[in-house]
mmCIF file of C-alpha atoms in Angstrom:
data_model
loop_
_atom_site.group_PDB
_atom_site.id
_atom_site.type_symbol
_atom_site.label_atom_id
_atom_site.label_comp_id
_atom_site.label_asym_id
_atom_site.label_seq_id
_atom_site.Cartn_x
_atom_site.Cartn_y
_atom_site.Cartn_z
ATOM 1 C CA MET A 10 15.908 -8.708 22.675
ATOM 2 C CA SER A 11 17.602 -4.678 23.081
ATOM 3 C CA ALA A 12 15.220 -2.203 21.447
ATOM 4 C CA ALA A 13 16.775 -1.572 17.912
ATOM 5 C CA ASN A 14 15.994 -5.085 17.567
ATOM 6 C CA GLN A 15 12.643 -5.288 18.456
ATOM 7 C CA PRO A 16 10.409 -5.776 15.818
ATOM 8 C CA VAL A 17 8.186 -2.175 14.919
ATOM 9 C CA VAL A 18 5.820 -4.405 15.302
ATOM 10 C CA ALA A 19 4.524 -7.790 15.428
ATOM 11 C CA LEU A 20 1.207 -9.786 15.338
ATOM 12 C CA HIS A 21 1.108 -13.487 17.430
ATOM 13 C CA GLY A 22 -1.189 -15.995 16.308
ATOM 14 C CA VAL A 23 -4.903 -12.883 15.451
ATOM 15 C CA HIS A 24 -7.222 -14.259 14.980
ATOM 16 C CA LYS A 25 -10.744 -11.906 13.781
ATOM 17 C CA THR A 26 -13.827 -11.934 12.861
ATOM 18 C CA TYR A 27 -16.858 -10.196 12.103
ATOM 19 C CA ARG A 28 -20.222 -10.151 12.224
ATOM 20 C CA LEU A 29 -22.386 -9.899 9.039
ATOM 21 C CA GLY A 30 -26.391 -10.963 10.021
ATOM 22 C CA THR A 31 -25.888 -14.494 10.981
ATOM 23 C CA HIS A 32 -22.667 -14.316 9.603
ATOM 24 C CA VAL A 33 -19.669 -14.655 11.233
ATOM 25 C CA VAL A 34 -16.591 -13.715 8.403
ATOM 26 C CA PRO A 35 -12.932 -15.303 9.488
ATOM 27 C CA ALA A 36 -10.882 -12.114 8.569
ATOM 28 C CA LEU A 37 -7.297 -13.444 10.048
ATOM 29 C CA GLN A 38 -6.782 -16.903 11.251
ATOM 30 C CA GLY A 39 -3.398 -17.316 13.810
ATOM 31 C CA VAL A 40 -1.478 -14.486 11.879
ATOM 32 C CA ASP A 41 2.202 -14.387 13.328
ATOM 33 C CA LEU A 42 4.203 -11.112 11.031
ATOM 34 C CA ALA A 43 7.268 -9.198 12.944
ATOM 35 C CA VAL A 44 7.930 -6.062 10.650
ATOM 36 C CA GLN A 45 10.538 -4.729 11.061
ATOM 37 C CA ARG A 46 12.610 -0.749 11.647
ATOM 38 C CA GLY A 47 12.937 1.009 7.686
ATOM 39 C CA GLU A 48 10.947 -1.629 6.610
ATOM 40 C CA LEU A 49 8.321 -1.699 3.579
ATOM 41 C CA LEU A 50 6.479 -4.598 4.093
ATOM 42 C CA ALA A 51 3.465 -4.743 0.979
ATOM 43 C CA LEU A 52 0.446 -7.022 2.255
ATOM 44 C CA THR A 53 -0.726 -9.081 -1.104
ATOM 45 C CA GLY A 54 -3.794 -11.308 -1.684
ATOM 46 C CA PRO A 55 -7.381 -10.258 -3.601
ATOM 47 C CA SER A 56 -10.774 -9.161 -1.664
ATOM 48 C CA GLY A 57 -11.268 -10.556 1.548
ATOM 49 C CA SER A 58 -7.584 -12.593 1.976
ATOM 50 C CA GLY A 59 -7.666 -9.634 5.457
ATOM 51 C CA LYS A 60 -5.673 -6.983 4.692
ATOM 52 C CA SER A 61 -7.240 -4.473 5.299
ATOM 53 C CA THR A 62 -7.617 -6.019 8.999
ATOM 54 C CA ILE A 63 -4.400 -6.354 9.392
ATOM 55 C CA LEU A 64 -3.613 -2.581 9.021
ATOM 56 C CA ASN A 65 -6.838 -2.167 11.344
ATOM 57 C CA LEU A 66 -4.921 -4.129 13.783
ATOM 58 C CA CYS A 67 -1.340 -2.602 13.199
ATOM 59 C CA GLY A 68 -3.097 1.308 13.373
ATOM 60 C CA LEU A 69 -4.679 0.697 16.459
ATOM 61 C CA ILE A 70 -8.616 1.349 15.132
ATOM 62 C CA ASP A 71 -9.928 -2.657 15.343
ATOM 63 C CA THR A 72 -8.802 -4.721 17.754
ATOM 64 C CA PRO A 73 -8.346 -8.970 17.452
ATOM 65 C CA ASP A 74 -10.628 -11.188 19.118
ATOM 66 C CA ALA A 75 -7.733 -13.291 20.303
ATOM 67 C CA GLY A 76 -3.653 -13.336 19.699
ATOM 68 C CA ASP A 77 -1.499 -10.170 20.763
ATOM 69 C CA ILE A 78 -0.300 -7.654 18.898
ATOM 70 C CA GLU A 79 3.111 -5.357 20.298
ATOM 71 C CA LEU A 80 4.617 -2.002 18.993
ATOM 72 C CA GLY A 81 7.751 -1.658 20.050
ATOM 73 C CA GLY A 82 7.634 -5.016 21.928
ATOM 74 C CA ARG A 83 4.723 -4.039 24.892
ATOM 75 C CA SER A 84 1.660 -5.822 24.237
ATOM 76 C CA VAL A 85 -0.987 -3.851 23.218
ATOM 77 C CA ALA A 86 -4.221 -5.972 24.614
ATOM 78 C CA GLY A 87 -4.062 -3.537 27.867
ATOM 79 C CA LEU A 88 -4.435 -0.126 26.916
ATOM 80 C CA THR A 89 -7.648 1.621 27.225
ATOM 81 C CA GLU A 90 -8.835 3.857 24.124
ATOM 82 C CA ALA A 91 -7.804 7.072 25.635
ATOM 83 C CA GLN A 92 -3.913 5.211 25.440
ATOM 84 C CA ARG A 93 -4.821 4.205 21.985
ATOM 85 C CA THR A 94 -5.503 7.837 20.835
ATOM 86 C CA LEU A 95 -2.772 8.970 22.989
ATOM 87 C CA LEU A 96 -0.060 5.870 20.685
ATOM 88 C CA ARG A 97 -1.596 6.112 17.109
ATOM 89 C CA ARG A 98 -1.628 9.846 17.108
ATOM 90 C CA ASP A 99 2.183 9.768 18.848
ATOM 91 C CA ALA A 100 3.748 6.675 17.099
ATOM 92 C CA LEU A 101 1.616 6.283 12.824
ATOM 93 C CA GLY A 102 1.059 7.266 10.387
ATOM 94 C CA PHE A 103 -1.463 6.720 7.717
ATOM 95 C CA VAL A 104 -1.116 7.619 3.790
ATOM 96 C CA PHE A 105 -4.429 6.561 2.183
ATOM 97 C CA GLN A 106 -5.381 5.785 -1.839
ATOM 98 C CA SER A 107 -7.663 9.084 -1.290
ATOM 99 C CA PHE A 108 -5.217 11.053 -0.139
ATOM 100 C CA ASN A 109 -7.262 12.444 2.759
ATOM 101 C CA LEU A 110 -5.917 16.223 3.001
ATOM 102 C CA VAL A 111 -7.851 19.085 4.263
ATOM 103 C CA PRO A 112 -8.588 20.899 1.125
ATOM 104 C CA VAL A 113 -9.602 24.870 3.008
ATOM 105 C CA MET A 114 -6.204 24.092 5.124
ATOM 106 C CA THR A 115 -2.577 24.388 2.680
ATOM 107 C CA VAL A 116 0.025 22.341 2.319
ATOM 108 C CA ALA A 117 2.102 23.507 5.314
ATOM 109 C CA GLU A 118 -0.982 22.928 7.182
ATOM 110 C CA ASN A 119 -2.039 19.828 6.609
ATOM 111 C CA VAL A 120 1.869 19.253 6.959
ATOM 112 C CA ASP A 121 2.036 21.276 9.975
ATOM 113 C CA TYR A 122 -1.754 19.326 11.286
ATOM 114 C CA PRO A 123 -0.358 16.890 13.266
ATOM 115 C CA LEU A 124 2.376 18.667 14.879
ATOM 116 C CA PHE A 125 -1.206 20.824 15.997
ATOM 117 C CA ILE A 126 -2.468 18.378 17.391
ATOM 118 C CA ALA A 127 0.034 16.797 19.635
ATOM 119 C CA GLY A 128 0.692 19.557 21.186
ATOM 120 C CA VAL A 129 4.333 21.049 19.282
ATOM 121 C CA PRO A 130 6.067 23.866 20.041
ATOM 122 C CA LEU A 131 5.152 26.414 16.815
ATOM 123 C CA ALA A 132 8.652 27.189 16.941
ATOM 124 C CA GLU A 133 9.488 23.059 16.042
ATOM 125 C CA ARG A 134 6.712 23.021 14.097
ATOM 126 C CA ARG A 135 7.622 25.493 11.662
ATOM 127 C CA ASP A 136 11.449 23.721 11.149
ATOM 128 C CA ARG A 137 9.942 20.044 10.799
ATOM 129 C CA VAL A 138 7.779 21.072 8.460
ATOM 130 C CA ALA A 139 9.835 23.084 6.105
ATOM 131 C CA ALA A 140 12.076 20.056 6.894
ATOM 132 C CA GLN A 141 9.421 17.355 5.823
ATOM 133 C CA LEU A 142 8.598 19.578 2.484
ATOM 134 C CA ARG A 143 12.325 19.720 1.476
ATOM 135 C CA ALA A 144 12.237 16.123 1.490
ATOM 136 C CA VAL A 145 9.430 15.737 0.003
ATOM 137 C CA GLY A 146 9.925 18.049 -2.181
ATOM 138 C CA LEU A 147 7.013 20.581 -2.121
ATOM 139 C CA GLN A 148 8.671 23.767 -0.393
ATOM 140 C CA ASP A 149 8.461 26.118 -3.255
ATOM 141 C CA HIS A 150 4.180 24.466 -2.937
ATOM 142 C CA ALA A 151 4.356 25.605 1.494
ATOM 143 C CA HIS A 152 0.983 27.982 0.432
ATOM 144 C CA HIS A 153 -0.475 26.054 -2.593
ATOM 145 C CA ARG A 154 -4.182 24.805 -1.787
ATOM 146 C CA PRO A 155 -4.832 20.669 -2.210
ATOM 147 C CA ASP A 156 -7.040 21.007 -5.623
ATOM 148 C CA ALA A 157 -3.561 23.333 -6.989
ATOM 149 C CA LEU A 158 -1.527 20.123 -6.841
ATOM 150 C CA SER A 159 -0.997 17.109 -8.938
ATOM 151 C CA GLY A 160 -2.405 13.732 -7.236
ATOM 152 C CA GLY A 161 1.565 12.706 -6.884
ATOM 153 C CA GLN A 162 2.278 15.961 -4.917
ATOM 154 C CA ARG A 163 -0.541 15.658 -3.149
ATOM 155 C CA GLN A 164 -0.005 12.199 -2.713
ATOM 156 C CA ARG A 165 3.982 13.649 -1.393
ATOM 157 C CA VAL A 166 2.268 15.585 1.008
ATOM 158 C CA ALA A 167 0.023 13.316 2.423
ATOM 159 C CA ILE A 168 3.843 10.975 2.960
ATOM 160 C CA ALA A 169 5.325 14.332 5.230
ATOM 161 C CA ARG A 170 1.766 14.460 6.918
ATOM 162 C CA ALA A 171 2.728 10.732 8.007
ATOM 163 C CA LEU A 172 6.562 11.369 8.390
ATOM 164 C CA VAL A 173 6.480 14.745 10.240
ATOM 165 C CA LYS A 174 5.938 12.897 13.342
ATOM 166 C CA ARG A 175 8.259 10.495 13.543
ATOM 167 C CA PRO A 176 6.076 8.157 13.609
ATOM 168 C CA ARG A 177 7.414 4.229 13.995
ATOM 169 C CA LEU A 178 5.584 3.219 11.517
ATOM 170 C CA VAL A 179 3.638 3.522 8.633
ATOM 171 C CA ILE A 180 0.189 2.279 7.696
ATOM 172 C CA ALA A 181 -0.148 3.061 4.284
ATOM 173 C CA ASP A 182 -4.272 2.221 2.454
ATOM 174 C CA GLU A 183 -3.941 1.866 -1.586
ATOM 175 C CA PRO A 184 -1.245 4.427 -1.688
ATOM 176 C CA THR A 185 -1.032 4.140 -5.609
ATOM 177 C CA ALA A 186 -3.854 3.111 -6.238
ATOM 178 C CA SER A 187 -5.393 6.858 -8.308
ATOM 179 C CA LEU A 188 -1.743 6.900 -9.797
ATOM 180 C CA ASP A 189 -0.196 6.823 -12.877
ATOM 181 C CA SER A 190 2.725 4.172 -13.445
ATOM 182 C CA HIS A 191 5.196 7.033 -13.519
ATOM 183 C CA THR A 192 4.188 9.134 -10.700
ATOM 184 C CA ALA A 193 3.357 5.958 -8.984
ATOM 185 C CA ASP A 194 7.271 5.042 -9.408
ATOM 186 C CA GLN A 195 7.300 8.187 -8.185
ATOM 187 C CA VAL A 196 5.880 7.775 -4.628
ATOM 188 C CA LEU A 197 6.714 4.778 -4.185
ATOM 189 C CA ASP A 198 10.453 6.311 -4.415
ATOM 190 C CA LEU A 199 9.647 8.300 -1.444
ATOM 191 C CA MET A 200 7.931 5.965 0.588
ATOM 192 C CA ARG A 201 11.599 3.522 0.373
ATOM 193 C CA GLU A 202 13.681 7.038 0.315
ATOM 194 C CA ARG A 203 12.192 8.240 3.567
ATOM 195 C CA GLY A 204 11.301 5.442 5.440
ATOM 196 C CA HIS A 205 15.327 3.713 4.981
ATOM 197 C CA ALA A 206 16.669 7.337 6.146
ATOM 198 C CA GLU A 207 13.729 8.426 8.961
ATOM 199 C CA GLY A 208 13.640 4.783 9.842
ATOM 200 C CA ALA A 209 10.248 4.575 10.191
ATOM 201 C CA ALA A 210 8.451 0.645 8.864
ATOM 202 C CA PHE A 211 5.023 0.915 6.305
ATOM 203 C CA VAL A 212 3.369 -1.481 6.202
ATOM 204 C CA ILE A 213 1.019 -1.287 2.847
ATOM 205 C CA ALA A 214 -1.538 -2.893 1.353
ATOM 206 C CA THR A 215 -1.784 -3.189 -2.373
ATOM 207 C CA HIS A 216 -2.757 -4.552 -5.171
ATOM 208 C CA ASP A 217 -0.025 -2.278 -7.010
ATOM 209 C CA SER A 218 2.163 -4.776 -8.652
ATOM 210 C CA ARG A 219 4.818 -1.879 -9.676
ATOM 211 C CA LEU A 220 4.796 -1.373 -4.851
ATOM 212 C CA THR A 221 5.371 -5.280 -4.983
ATOM 213 C CA ARG A 222 8.939 -4.839 -7.231
ATOM 214 C CA ARG A 223 10.700 -2.113 -4.714
ATOM 215 C CA CYS A 224 8.981 -3.164 -1.650
ATOM 216 C CA ASP A 225 11.902 -5.394 0.787
ATOM 217 C CA ARG A 226 9.547 -8.373 2.032
ATOM 218 C CA VAL A 227 6.534 -9.041 -0.192
ATOM 219 C CA VAL A 228 3.706 -10.837 2.141
ATOM 220 C CA ALA A 229 0.347 -12.516 0.090
ATOM 221 C CA LEU A 230 -2.948 -13.091 1.753
ATOM 222 C CA LEU A 231 -5.369 -15.811 0.904
ATOM 223 C CA ASP A 232 -8.296 -16.087 2.750
ATOM 224 C CA GLY A 233 -7.083 -14.427 6.737
ATOM 225 C CA ARG A 234 -4.159 -17.357 6.741
ATOM 226 C CA LEU A 235 -0.198 -16.119 5.326
ATOM 227 C CA GLN A 236 0.935 -17.872 2.581
#
């Protein structure tokens, strides 16, 4: 299979359990899942169904007990923690329900921060931040602090920050849960447009039917299994 046709992320027979005291909780039970370039995939299901576990595994924050995970066709099983950290820094973006913006930084500084951490030269950082802020319609707010923005604008900043690295994959955890319906629709349209334009795949855990209607594919989970 050519690189262009490889799934961005693929789970093969993945199992994951957690221990709570003396109890063993099966979070995932043999999950197979592949997400393609530019695809918006919604994970749905009740609390405890395994959505967050899949996000943590795809985001290289956790490791499976059994099975394999591939990013761009390559297994991540043998990576050291340092290699996982670098891959997470360079190839993955994250969007959270609570935005997770740095309050003392301006909008531009928040978007710039991942590039600064990655050691991207200053001139290139400025160009990429400006282009990403234009793409999300916040070029006029570059020098504002997050507390001067609405919830929808803050989530746009978070999306810009996630995409400025040009990641293969964006992990989004309930990105519309704190937004009103109109703002949620705008944010979802933006995620679709930017994901398709830039080729980044989105894996989105959500309870929000507004979001699932706009995703390319919806996968339901129950008791750690795909339905």
